[in-house]
Short mmCIF file of C-alpha atoms and ligand atoms in Angstrom, two decimals:
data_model
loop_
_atom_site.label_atom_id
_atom_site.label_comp_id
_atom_site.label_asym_id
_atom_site.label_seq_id
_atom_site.Cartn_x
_atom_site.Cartn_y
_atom_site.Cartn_z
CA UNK A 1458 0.00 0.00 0.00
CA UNK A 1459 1.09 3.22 -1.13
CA UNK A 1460 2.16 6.21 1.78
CA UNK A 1461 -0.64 8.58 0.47
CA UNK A 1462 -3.49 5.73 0.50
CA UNK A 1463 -1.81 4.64 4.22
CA UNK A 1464 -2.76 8.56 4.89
CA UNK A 1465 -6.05 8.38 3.46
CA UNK A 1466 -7.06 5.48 5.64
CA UNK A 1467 -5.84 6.87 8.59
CA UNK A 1468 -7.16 10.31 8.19
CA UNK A 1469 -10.40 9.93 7.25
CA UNK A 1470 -13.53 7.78 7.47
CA UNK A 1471 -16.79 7.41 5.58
CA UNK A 1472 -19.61 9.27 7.28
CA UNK A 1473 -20.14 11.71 9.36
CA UNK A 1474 -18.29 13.98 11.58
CA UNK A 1475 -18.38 12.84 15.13
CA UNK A 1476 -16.75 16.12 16.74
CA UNK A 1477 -19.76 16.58 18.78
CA UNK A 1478 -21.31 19.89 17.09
CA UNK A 1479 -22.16 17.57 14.16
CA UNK A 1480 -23.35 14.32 15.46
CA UNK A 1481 -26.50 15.25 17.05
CA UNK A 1482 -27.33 17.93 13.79
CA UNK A 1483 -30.15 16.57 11.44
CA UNK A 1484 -28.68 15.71 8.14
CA UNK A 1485 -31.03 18.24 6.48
CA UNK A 1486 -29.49 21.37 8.93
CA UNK A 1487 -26.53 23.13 7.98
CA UNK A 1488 -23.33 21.74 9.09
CA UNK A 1489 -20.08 23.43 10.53
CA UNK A 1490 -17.79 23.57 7.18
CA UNK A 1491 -14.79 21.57 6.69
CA UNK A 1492 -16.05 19.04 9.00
CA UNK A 1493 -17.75 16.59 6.74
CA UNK A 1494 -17.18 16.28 2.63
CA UNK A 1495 -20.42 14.83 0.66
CA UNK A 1496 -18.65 12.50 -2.06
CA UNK A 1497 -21.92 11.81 -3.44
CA UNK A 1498 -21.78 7.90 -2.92
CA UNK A 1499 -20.74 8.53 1.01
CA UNK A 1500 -19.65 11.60 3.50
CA UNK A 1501 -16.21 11.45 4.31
CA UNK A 1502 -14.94 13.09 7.82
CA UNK A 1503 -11.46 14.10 8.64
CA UNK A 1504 -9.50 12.15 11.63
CA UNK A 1505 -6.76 12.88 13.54
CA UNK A 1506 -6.28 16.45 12.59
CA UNK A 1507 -4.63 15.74 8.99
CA UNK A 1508 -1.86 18.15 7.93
CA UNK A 1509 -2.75 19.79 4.57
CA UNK A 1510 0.95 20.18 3.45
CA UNK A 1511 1.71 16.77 4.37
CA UNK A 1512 -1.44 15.69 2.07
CA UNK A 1513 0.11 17.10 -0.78
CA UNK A 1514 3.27 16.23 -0.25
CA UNK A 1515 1.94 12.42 -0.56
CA UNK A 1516 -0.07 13.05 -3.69
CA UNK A 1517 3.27 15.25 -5.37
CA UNK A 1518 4.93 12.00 -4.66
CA UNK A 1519 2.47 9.10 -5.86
CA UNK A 1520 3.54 7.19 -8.50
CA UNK A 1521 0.04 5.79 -9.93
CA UNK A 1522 -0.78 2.58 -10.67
CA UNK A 1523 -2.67 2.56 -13.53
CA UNK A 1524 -1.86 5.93 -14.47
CA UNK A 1525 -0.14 9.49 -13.69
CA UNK A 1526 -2.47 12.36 -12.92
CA UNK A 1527 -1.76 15.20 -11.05
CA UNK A 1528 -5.10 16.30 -9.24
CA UNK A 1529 -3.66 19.61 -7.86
CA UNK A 1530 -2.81 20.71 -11.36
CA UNK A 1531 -6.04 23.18 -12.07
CA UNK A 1532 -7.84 20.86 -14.20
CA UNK A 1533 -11.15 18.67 -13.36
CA UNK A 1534 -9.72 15.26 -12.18
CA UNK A 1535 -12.77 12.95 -11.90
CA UNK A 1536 -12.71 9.31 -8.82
CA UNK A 1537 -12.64 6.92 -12.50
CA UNK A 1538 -9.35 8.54 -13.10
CA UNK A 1539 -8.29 9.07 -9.40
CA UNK A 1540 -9.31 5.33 -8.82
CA UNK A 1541 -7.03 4.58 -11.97
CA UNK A 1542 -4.11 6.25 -9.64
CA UNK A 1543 -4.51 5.41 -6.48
CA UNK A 1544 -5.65 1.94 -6.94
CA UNK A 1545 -8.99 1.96 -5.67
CA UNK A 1546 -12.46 4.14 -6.67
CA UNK A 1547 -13.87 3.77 -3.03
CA UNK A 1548 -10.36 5.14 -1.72
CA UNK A 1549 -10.29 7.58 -4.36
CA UNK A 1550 -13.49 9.30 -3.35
CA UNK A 1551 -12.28 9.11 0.26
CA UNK A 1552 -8.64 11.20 -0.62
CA UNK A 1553 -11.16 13.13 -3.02
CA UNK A 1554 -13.37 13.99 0.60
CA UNK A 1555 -10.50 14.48 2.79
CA UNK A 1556 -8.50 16.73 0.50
CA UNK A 1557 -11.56 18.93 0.12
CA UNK A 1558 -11.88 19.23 3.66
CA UNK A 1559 -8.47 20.07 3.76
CA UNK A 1560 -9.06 22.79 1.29
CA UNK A 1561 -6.71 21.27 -1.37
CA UNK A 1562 -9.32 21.65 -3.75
CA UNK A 1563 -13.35 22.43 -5.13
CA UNK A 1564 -15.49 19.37 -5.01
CA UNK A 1565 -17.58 18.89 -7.67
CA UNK A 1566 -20.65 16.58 -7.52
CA UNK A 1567 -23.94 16.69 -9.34
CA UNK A 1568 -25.39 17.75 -5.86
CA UNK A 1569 -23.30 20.97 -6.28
CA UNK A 1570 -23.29 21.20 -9.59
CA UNK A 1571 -27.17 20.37 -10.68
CA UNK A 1572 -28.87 20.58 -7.87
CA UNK A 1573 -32.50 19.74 -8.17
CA UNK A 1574 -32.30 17.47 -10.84
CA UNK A 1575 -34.39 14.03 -10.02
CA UNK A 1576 -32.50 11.76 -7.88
CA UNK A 1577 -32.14 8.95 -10.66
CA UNK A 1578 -30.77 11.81 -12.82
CA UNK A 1579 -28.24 12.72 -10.74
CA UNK A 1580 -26.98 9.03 -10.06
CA UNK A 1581 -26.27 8.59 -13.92
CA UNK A 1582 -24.11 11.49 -13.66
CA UNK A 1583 -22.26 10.32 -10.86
CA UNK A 1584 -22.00 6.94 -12.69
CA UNK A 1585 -20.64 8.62 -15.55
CA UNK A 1586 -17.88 10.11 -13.29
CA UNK A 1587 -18.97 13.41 -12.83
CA UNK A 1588 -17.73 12.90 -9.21
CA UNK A 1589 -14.31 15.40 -9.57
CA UNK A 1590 -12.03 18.08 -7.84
CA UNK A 1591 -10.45 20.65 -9.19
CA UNK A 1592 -7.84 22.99 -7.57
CA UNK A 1593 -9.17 26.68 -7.82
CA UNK A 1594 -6.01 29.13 -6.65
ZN1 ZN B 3066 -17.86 18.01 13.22
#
């Protein structure tokens, strides 16, 4: 296992933030920001304070399996691709979470980027891979 998925796993988990000003917060309320990341398919929550420089430190190092990508290069880097590079889609779309929490980059899900389309709609589009995050400044 690579250093940056060993980072993932131990910095994050899928679902919601248990700080304590979350946990007892209906899912439908606002929630405090940068606590909790909605991936689309799951939440991801950060763990054990994660150090943003240290995150992309890991990911400047990766050497992909599949492939090389770059997801702090500006462009739209979607969890197919990501999954292609780290190894795994599920772990992909947790690093994808984590890193957005982190405020690495913009996460971009149909929920944010259509919202109000019809539920069925929306899970096409997230088939299709329109699950991606792209690094704004
Ligand atoms: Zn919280």
């Amino acid at each position: 296992m690579s250093q940056l998925s060993d980072f993932v796993l131990k910095h994050s988990v899928r679902g919601s933030c248990e700080c304590g000003q979350c946990i007892d917060a209906p899912e439908t309320s606002v929630q405090p920001t940068g606590h909790t990341a909605d991936v689309y398919n799951f939440q991801v929550a950060a763990k054990d304070n994660p150090d943003p420089e240290t995150l992309k430190k890991l990911i400047q190092e990766h050497k992909g399996v599949f492939c090389n990508v770059d997801p702090l290069d500006g462009e739209d880097h979607g969890y197919i691709e990501l999954g292609e590079w780290i190894g795994d889609q599920g772990l992909a779309l947790q690093l994808m979470g984590l890193g957005t929490l982190l405020g690495l980059w913009e996460l971009l899900t149909p929920k944010t980027m259509c919202p109000g389309l019809p539920k069925d709609l929306m899970d096409m589009m997230a088939g299709k891979g329109l699950i991606e995050v792209k690094k704004t400044a």
